[in-house]
Backbone as JSON, one array per atom type, in Angstrom:
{
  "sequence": "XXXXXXXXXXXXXXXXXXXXXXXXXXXXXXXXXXXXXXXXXXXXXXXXXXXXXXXXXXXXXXXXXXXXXXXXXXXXXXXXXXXXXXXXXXXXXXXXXXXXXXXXXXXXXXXXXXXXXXXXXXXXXXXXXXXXXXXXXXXXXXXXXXXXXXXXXXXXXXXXXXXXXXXXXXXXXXXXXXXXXXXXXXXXXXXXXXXXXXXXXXXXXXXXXXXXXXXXXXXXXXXX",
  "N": [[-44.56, 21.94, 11.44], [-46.68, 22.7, 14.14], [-47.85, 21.21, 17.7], [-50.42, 22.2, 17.88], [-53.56, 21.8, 17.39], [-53.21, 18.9, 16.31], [-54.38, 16.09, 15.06], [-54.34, 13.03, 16.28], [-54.86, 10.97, 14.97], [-54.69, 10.78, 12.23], [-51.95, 10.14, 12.14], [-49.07, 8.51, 11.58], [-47.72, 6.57, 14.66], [-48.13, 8.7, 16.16], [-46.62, 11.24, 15.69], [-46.86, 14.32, 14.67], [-45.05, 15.24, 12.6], [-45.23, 13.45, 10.95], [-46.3, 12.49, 8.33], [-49.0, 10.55, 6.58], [-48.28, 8.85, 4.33], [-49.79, 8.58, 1.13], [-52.04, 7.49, -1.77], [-54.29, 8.14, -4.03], [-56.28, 10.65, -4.89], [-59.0, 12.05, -5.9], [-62.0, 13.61, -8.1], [-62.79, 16.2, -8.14], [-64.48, 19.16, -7.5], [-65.73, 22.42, -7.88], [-67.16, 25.44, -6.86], [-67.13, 28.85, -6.96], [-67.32, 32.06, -5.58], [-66.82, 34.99, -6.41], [-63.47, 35.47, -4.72], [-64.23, 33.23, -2.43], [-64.3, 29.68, -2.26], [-66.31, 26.55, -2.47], [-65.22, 24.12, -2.42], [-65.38, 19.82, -3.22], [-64.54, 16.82, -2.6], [-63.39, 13.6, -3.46], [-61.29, 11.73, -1.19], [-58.96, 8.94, -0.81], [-57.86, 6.69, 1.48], [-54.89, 6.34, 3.15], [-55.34, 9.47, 4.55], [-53.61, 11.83, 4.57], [-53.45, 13.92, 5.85], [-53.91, 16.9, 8.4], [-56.51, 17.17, 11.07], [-57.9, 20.33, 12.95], [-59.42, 21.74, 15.91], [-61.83, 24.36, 15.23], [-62.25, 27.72, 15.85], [-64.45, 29.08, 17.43], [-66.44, 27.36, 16.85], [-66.58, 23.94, 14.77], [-64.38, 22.33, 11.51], [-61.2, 22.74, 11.1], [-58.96, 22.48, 8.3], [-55.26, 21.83, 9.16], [-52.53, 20.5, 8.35], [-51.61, 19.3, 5.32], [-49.7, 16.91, 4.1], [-47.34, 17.14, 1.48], [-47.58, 15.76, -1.9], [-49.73, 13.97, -1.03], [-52.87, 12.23, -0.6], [-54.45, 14.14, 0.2], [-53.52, 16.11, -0.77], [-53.3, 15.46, -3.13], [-55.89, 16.13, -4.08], [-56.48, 18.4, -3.98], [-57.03, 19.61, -1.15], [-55.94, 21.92, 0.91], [-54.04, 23.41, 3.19], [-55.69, 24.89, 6.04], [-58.39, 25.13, 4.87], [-61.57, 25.62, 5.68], [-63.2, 22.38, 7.06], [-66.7, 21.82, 5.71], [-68.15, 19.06, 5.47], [-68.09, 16.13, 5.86], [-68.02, 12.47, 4.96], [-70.44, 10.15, 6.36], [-70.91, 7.69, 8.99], [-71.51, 5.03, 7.32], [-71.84, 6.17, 4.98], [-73.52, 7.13, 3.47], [-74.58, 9.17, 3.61], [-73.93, 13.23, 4.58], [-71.78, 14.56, 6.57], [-72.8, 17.45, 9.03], [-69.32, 19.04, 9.57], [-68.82, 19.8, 12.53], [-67.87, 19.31, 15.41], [-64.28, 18.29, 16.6], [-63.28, 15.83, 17.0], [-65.99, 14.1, 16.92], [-66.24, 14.11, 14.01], [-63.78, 13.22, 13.89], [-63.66, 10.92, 14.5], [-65.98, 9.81, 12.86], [-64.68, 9.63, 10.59], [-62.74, 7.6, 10.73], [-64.58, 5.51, 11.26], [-65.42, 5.29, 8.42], [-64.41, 2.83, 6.02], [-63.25, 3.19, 4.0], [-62.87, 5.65, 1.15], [-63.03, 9.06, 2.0], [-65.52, 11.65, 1.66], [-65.34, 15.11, 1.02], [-66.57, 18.27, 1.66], [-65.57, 20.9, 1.49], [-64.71, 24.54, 2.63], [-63.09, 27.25, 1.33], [-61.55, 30.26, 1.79], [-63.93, 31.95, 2.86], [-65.76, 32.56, 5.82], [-67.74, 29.59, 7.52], [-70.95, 29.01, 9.61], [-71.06, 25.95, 10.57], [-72.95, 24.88, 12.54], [-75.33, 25.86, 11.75], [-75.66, 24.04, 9.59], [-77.31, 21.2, 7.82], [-78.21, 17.89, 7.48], [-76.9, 15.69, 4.6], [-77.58, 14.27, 1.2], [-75.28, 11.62, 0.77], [-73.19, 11.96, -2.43], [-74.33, 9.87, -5.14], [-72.62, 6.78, -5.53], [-72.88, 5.57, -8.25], [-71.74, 6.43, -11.42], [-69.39, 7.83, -10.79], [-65.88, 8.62, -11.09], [-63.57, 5.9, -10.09], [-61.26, 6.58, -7.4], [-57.79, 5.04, -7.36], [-57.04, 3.19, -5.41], [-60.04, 2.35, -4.71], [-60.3, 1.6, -7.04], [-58.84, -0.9, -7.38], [-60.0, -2.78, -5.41], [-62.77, -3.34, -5.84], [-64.95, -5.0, -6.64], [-68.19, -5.89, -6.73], [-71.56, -5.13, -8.15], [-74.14, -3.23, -7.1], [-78.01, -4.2, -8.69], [-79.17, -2.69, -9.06], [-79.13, 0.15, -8.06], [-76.5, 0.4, -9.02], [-74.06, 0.92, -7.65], [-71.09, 0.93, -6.41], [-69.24, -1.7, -4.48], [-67.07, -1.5, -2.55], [-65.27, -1.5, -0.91], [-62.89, -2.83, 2.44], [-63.3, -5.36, 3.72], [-64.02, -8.73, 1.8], [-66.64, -9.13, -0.53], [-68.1, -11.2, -0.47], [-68.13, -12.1, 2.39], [-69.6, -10.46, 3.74], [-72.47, -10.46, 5.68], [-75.42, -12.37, 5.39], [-77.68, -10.93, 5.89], [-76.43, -7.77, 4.82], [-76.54, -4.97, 3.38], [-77.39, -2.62, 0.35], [-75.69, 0.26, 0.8], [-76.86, 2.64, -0.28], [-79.42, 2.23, -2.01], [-80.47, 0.68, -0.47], [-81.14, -2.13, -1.04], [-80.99, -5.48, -0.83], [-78.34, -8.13, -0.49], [-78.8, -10.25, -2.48], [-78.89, -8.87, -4.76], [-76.36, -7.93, -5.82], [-74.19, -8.23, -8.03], [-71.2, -9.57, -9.25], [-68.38, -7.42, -10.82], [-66.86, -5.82, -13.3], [-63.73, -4.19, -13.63], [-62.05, -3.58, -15.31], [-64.26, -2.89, -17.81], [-66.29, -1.4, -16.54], [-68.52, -2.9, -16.16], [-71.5, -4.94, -14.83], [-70.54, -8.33, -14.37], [-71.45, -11.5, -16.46], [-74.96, -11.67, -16.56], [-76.66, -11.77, -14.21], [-79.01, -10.88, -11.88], [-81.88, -8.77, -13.16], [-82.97, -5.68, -12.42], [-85.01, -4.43, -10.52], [-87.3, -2.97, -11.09], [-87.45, -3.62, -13.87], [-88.52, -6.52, -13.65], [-90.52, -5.9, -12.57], [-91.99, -4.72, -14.32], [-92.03, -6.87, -16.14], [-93.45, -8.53, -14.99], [-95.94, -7.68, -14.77], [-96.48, -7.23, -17.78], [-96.83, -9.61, -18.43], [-99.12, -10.47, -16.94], [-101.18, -9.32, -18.46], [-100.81, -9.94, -21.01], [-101.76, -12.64, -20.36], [-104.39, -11.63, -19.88], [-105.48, -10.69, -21.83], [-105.53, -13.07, -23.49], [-107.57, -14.68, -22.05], [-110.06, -13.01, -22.09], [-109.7, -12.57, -24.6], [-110.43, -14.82, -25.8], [-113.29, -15.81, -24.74]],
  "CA": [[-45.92, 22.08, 11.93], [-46.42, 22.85, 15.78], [-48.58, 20.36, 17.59], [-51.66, 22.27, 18.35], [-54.71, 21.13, 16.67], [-52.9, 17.97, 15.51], [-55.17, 14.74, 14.83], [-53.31, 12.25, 16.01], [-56.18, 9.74, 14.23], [-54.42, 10.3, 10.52], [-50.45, 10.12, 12.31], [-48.38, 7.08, 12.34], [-47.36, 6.8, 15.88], [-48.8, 9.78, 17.14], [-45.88, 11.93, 15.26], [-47.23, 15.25, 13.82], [-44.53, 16.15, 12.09], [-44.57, 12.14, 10.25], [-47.56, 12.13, 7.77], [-48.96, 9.04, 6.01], [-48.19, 8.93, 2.65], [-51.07, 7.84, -0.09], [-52.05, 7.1, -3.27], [-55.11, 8.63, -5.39], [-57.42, 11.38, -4.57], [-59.81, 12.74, -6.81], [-63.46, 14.12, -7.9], [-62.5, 17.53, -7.35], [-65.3, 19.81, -8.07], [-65.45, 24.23, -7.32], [-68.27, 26.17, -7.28], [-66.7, 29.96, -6.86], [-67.99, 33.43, -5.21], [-65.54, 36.14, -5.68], [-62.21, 34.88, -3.5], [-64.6, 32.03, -2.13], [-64.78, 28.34, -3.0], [-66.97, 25.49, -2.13], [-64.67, 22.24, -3.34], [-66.1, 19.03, -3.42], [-63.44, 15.89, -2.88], [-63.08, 12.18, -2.43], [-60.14, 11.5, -0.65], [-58.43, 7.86, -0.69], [-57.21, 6.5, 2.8], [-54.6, 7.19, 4.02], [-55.64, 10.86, 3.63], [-52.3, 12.84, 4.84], [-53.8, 15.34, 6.41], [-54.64, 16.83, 9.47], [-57.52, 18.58, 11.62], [-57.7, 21.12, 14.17], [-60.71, 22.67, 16.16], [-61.86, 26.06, 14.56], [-62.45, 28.17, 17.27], [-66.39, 29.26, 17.84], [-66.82, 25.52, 16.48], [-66.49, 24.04, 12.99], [-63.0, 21.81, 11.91], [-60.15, 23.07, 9.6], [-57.61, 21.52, 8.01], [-54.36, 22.32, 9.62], [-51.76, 20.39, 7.49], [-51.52, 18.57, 4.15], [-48.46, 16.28, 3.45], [-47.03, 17.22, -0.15], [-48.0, 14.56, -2.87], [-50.46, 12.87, -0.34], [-54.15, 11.99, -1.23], [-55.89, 14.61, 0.28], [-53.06, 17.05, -1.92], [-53.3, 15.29, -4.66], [-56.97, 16.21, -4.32], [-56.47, 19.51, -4.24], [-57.22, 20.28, -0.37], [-55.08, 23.15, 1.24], [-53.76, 23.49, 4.87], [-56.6, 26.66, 6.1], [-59.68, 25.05, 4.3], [-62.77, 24.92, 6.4], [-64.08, 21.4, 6.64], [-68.07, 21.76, 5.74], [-68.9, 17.99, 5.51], [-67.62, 14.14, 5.82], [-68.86, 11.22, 4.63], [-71.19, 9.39, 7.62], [-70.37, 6.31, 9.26], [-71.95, 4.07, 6.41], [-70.97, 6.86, 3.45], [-74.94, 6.98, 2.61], [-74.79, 10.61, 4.18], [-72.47, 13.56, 4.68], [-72.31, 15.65, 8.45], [-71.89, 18.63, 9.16], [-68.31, 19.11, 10.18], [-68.96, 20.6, 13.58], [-66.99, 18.86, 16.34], [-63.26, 17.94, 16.02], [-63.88, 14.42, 17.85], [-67.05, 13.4, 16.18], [-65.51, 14.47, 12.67], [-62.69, 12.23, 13.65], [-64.61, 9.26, 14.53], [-66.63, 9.34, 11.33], [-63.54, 9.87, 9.4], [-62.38, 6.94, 11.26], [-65.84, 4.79, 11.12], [-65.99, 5.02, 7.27], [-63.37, 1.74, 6.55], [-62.44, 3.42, 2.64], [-62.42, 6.97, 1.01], [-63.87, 9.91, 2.42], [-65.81, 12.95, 0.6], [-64.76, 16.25, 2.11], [-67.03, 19.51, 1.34], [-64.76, 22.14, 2.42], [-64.52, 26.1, 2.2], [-61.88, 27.9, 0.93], [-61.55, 31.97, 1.43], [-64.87, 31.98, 3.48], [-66.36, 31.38, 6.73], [-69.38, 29.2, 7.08], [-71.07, 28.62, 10.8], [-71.61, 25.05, 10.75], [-73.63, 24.68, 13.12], [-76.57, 25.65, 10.66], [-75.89, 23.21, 8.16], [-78.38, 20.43, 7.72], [-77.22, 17.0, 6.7], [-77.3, 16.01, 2.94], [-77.25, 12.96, 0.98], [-73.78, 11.6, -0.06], [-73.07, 12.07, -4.17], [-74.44, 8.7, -5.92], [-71.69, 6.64, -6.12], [-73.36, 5.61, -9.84], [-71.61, 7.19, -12.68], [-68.77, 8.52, -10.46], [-64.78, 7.41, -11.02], [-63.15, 5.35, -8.77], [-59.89, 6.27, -6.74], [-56.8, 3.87, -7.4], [-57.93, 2.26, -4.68], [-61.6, 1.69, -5.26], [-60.61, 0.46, -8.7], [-58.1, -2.44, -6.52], [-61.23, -3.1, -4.3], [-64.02, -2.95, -6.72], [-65.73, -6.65, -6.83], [-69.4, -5.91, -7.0], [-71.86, -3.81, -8.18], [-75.64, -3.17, -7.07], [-78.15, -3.82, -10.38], [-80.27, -2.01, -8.57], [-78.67, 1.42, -8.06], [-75.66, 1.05, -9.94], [-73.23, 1.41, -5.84], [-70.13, 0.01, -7.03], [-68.72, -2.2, -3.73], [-65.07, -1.14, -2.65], [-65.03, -1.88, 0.62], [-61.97, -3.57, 2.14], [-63.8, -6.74, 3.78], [-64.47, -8.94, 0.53], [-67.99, -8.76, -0.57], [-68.68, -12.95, -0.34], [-68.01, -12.53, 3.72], [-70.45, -9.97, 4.08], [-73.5, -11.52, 6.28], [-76.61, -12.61, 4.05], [-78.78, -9.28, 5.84], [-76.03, -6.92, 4.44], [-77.47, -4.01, 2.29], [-77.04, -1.69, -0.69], [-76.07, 1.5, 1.48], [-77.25, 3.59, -1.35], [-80.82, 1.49, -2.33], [-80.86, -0.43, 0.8], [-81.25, -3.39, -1.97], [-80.52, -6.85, -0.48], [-76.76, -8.72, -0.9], [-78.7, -10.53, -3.45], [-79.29, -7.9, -5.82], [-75.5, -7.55, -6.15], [-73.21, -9.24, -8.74], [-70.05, -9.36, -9.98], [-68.29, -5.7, -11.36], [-65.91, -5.51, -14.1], [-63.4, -2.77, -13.42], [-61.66, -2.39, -16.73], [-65.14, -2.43, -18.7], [-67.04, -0.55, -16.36], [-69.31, -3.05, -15.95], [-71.72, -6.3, -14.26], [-69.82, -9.37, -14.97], [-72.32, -11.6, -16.42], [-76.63, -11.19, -16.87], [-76.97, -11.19, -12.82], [-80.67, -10.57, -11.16], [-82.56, -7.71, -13.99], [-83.09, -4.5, -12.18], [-86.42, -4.75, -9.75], [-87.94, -2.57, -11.96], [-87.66, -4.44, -15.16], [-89.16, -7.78, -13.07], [-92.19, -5.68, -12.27], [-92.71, -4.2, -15.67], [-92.02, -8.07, -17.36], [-94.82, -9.51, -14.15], [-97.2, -6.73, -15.42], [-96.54, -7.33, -19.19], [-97.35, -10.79, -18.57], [-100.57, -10.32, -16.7], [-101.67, -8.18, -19.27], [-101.06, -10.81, -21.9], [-102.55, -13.03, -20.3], [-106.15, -11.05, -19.22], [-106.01, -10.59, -23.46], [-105.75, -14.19, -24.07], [-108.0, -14.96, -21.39], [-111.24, -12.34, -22.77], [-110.29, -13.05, -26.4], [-110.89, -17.22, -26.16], [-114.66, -15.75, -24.45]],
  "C": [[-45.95, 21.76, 13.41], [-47.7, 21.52, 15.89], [-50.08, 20.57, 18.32], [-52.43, 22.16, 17.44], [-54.03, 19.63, 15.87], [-54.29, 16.82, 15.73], [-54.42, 13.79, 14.61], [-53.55, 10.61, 15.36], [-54.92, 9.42, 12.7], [-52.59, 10.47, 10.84], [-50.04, 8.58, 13.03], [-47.84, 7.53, 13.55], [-47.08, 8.0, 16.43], [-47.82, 10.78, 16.9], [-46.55, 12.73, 14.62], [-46.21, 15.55, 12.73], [-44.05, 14.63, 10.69], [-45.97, 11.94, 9.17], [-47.81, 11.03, 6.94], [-48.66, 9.15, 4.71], [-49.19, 7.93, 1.84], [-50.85, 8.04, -1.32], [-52.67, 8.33, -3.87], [-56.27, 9.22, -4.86], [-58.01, 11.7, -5.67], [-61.21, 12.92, -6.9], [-63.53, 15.76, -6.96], [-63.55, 18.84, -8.3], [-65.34, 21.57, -7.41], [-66.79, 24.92, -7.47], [-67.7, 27.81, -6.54], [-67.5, 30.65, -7.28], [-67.2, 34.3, -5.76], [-64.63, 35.5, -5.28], [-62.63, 33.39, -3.37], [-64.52, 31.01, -2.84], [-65.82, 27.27, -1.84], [-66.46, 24.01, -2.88], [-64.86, 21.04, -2.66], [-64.98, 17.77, -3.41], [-63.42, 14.95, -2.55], [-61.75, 11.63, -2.24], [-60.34, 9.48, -0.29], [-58.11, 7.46, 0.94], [-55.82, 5.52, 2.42], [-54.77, 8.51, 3.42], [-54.42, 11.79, 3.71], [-52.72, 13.62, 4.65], [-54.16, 15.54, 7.88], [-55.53, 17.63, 10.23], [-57.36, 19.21, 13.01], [-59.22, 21.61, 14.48], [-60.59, 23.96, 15.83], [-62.34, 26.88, 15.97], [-63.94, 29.06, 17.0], [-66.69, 28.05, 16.63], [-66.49, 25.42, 14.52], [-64.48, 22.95, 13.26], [-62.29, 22.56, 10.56], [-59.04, 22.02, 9.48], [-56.06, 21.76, 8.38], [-52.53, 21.96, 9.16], [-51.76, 19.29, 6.43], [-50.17, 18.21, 3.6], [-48.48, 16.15, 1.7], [-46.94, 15.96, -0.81], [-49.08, 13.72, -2.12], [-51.67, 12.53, -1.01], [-54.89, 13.57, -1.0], [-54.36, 16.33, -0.61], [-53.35, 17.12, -3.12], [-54.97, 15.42, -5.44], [-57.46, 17.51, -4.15], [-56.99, 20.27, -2.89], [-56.02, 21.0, 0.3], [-55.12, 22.74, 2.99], [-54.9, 25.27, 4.83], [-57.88, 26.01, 5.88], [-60.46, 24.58, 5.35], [-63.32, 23.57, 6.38], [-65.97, 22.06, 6.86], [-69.04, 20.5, 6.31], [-67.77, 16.97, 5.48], [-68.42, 13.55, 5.5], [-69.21, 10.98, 6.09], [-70.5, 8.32, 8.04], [-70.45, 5.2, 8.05], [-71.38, 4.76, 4.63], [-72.79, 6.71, 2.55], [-74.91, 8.66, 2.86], [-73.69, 11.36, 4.23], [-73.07, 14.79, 5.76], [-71.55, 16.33, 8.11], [-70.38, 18.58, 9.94], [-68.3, 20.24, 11.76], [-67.66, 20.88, 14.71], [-65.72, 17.99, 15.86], [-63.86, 16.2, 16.05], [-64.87, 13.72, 16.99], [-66.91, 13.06, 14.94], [-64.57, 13.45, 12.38], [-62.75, 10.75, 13.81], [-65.62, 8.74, 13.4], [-66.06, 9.26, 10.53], [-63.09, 7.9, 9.97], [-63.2, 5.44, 10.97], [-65.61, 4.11, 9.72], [-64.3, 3.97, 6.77], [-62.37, 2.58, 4.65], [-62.65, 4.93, 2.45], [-63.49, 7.78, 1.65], [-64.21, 11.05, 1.8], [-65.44, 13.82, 1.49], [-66.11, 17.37, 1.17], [-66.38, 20.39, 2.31], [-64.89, 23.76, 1.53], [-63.32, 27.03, 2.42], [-62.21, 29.48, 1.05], [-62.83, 32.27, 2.22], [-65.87, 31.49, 4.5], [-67.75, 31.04, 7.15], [-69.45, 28.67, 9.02], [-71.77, 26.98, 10.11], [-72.39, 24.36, 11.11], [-74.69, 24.93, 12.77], [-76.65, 25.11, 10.11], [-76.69, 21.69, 8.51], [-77.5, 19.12, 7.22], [-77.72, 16.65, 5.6], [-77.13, 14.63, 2.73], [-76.03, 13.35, 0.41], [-73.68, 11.79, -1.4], [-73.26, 10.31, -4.02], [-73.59, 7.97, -6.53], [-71.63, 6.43, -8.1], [-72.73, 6.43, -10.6], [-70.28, 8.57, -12.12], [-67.23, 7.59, -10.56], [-64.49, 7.06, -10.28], [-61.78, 5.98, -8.56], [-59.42, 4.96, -7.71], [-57.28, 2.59, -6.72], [-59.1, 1.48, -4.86], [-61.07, 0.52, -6.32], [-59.94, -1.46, -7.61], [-59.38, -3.54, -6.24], [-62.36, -3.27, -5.08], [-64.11, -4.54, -7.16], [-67.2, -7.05, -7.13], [-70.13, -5.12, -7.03], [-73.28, -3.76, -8.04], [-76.09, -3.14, -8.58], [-79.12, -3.12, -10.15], [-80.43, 0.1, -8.82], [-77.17, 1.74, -8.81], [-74.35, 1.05, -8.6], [-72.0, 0.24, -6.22], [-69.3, -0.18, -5.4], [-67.18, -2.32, -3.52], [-64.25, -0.95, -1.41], [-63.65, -3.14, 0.58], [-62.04, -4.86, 2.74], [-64.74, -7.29, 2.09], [-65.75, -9.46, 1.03], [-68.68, -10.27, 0.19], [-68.68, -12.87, 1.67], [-68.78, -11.09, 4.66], [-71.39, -10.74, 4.79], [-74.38, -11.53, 5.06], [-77.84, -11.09, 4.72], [-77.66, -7.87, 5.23], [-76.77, -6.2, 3.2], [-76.62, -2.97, 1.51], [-76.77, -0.03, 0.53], [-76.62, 2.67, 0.73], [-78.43, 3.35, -1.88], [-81.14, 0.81, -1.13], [-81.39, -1.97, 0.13], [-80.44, -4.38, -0.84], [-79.03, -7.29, -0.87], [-76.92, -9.4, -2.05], [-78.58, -10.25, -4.65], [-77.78, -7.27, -6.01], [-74.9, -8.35, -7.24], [-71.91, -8.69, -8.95], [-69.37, -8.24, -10.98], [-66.82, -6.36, -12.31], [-65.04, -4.25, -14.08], [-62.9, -2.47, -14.57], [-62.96, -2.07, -17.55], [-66.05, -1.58, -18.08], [-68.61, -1.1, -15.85], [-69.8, -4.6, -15.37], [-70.8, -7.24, -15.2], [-71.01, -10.54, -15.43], [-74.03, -11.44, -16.46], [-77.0, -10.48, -14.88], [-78.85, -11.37, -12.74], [-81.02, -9.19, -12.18], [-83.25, -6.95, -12.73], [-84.76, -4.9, -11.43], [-87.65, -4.22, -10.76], [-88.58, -3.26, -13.36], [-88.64, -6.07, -14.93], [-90.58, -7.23, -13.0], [-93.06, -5.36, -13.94], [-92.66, -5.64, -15.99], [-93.05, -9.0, -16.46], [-96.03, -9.12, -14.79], [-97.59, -6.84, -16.91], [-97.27, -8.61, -19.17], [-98.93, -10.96, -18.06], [-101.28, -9.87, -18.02], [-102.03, -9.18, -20.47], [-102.04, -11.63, -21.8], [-103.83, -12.88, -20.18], [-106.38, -11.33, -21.13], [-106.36, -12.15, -23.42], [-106.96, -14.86, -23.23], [-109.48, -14.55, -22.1], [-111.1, -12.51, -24.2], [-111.01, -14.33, -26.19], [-112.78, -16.4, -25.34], [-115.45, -15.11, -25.45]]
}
């Protein structure tokens, strides 16, 4: 692989021809035209891969180290990038500019979603930005699972970040509910689930404030 369009962001010491080697990609989803695809992927870090500027704007993927993450996730050397995860991973940008692309790739500290296009080309520069997929009810990477210490009871945003959760500040937030640090607890990764009762869902507090009013107004107008 020559070294134009390299990204020397995802190369150990700035070697194109040295790619990182990873673990566990997956969440590989297709929605097919004819020829076309639209696949859907969360890539692990290190991703072993790399980007190039598309020329009248937009980024492609320009090479994919065999067995890597972003292989083992089924992206191709050629594929249009569409989207990245955001800085925070609440959002996903258009893939426009190499640079910007590579600084949000960069930004986000664990895996990154990719929306890329296969067999068809899309001007980027129309696309709108979107919310990220809900982490809720989605599997984890290898990784994640490692990393996986706490889980919103709010939204369900399973915490897999690689600063541990306890040394978060006390204003840190749900990036997915914007819920408080308190409204997190403790995640079980082999069962899938909170460790412990935890803080009950905001929801369930309002319905069991409201139930109780309610009781009480009865007991209140019966005794008159």
């Amino acid at each position: 692989m020559g070294r134009r369009g390299c990204s020397d962001f995802f190369m150990p010491n700035n070697n194109c021809s040295n790619l990182i080697n990873g673990r566990t990609g997956l969440q590989v989803t297709a929605r097919t035209a004819g020829a076309a695809k639209t696949i859907e992927v969360e890539v692990d870090k290190p991703l072993g891969l790399t980007l190039g500027q598309k020329s009248g704007g937009g980024v492609v993927i320009t090479g994919v180290e065999g067995g890597g993450n972003a292989a083992k996730a089924g992206l191709k050397t050629g594929d249009q990038v569409l989207y990245t995860s955001s800085f925070f991973g609440d959002e996903l940008w258009p893939a426009d500019k190499l640079g910007f692309t590579k600084t949000a790739i960069q930004a986000k500290p664990d895996s990154i979603y990719f929306v890329v296009s296969r067999g068809a080309e899309v001007d980027v520069k129309r696309l709108p930005k979107r919310p990220a997929p809900p982490r809720f009810g989605r599997k984890l990477t290898e990784t994640q699972k490692a990393r996986a210490t706490h889980i919103c009871i709010d939204c369900g945003f399973i915490y897999t970040l690689q600063k541990p959760f306890d040394d978060q500040p006390d204003a840190y937030v749900c990036p997915q509910c914007r819920a408080p640090k308190k409204r997190f607890t403790r995640y079980d990764v082999n069962t899938g689930r909170a460790v412990g009762g935890g803080l009950p869902p905001i929801g369930v507090i309002i319905g069991l404030v409201a139930g109780i009013g309610g009781i009480g107004a009865l007991l209140v107008y019966g005794l008159q």
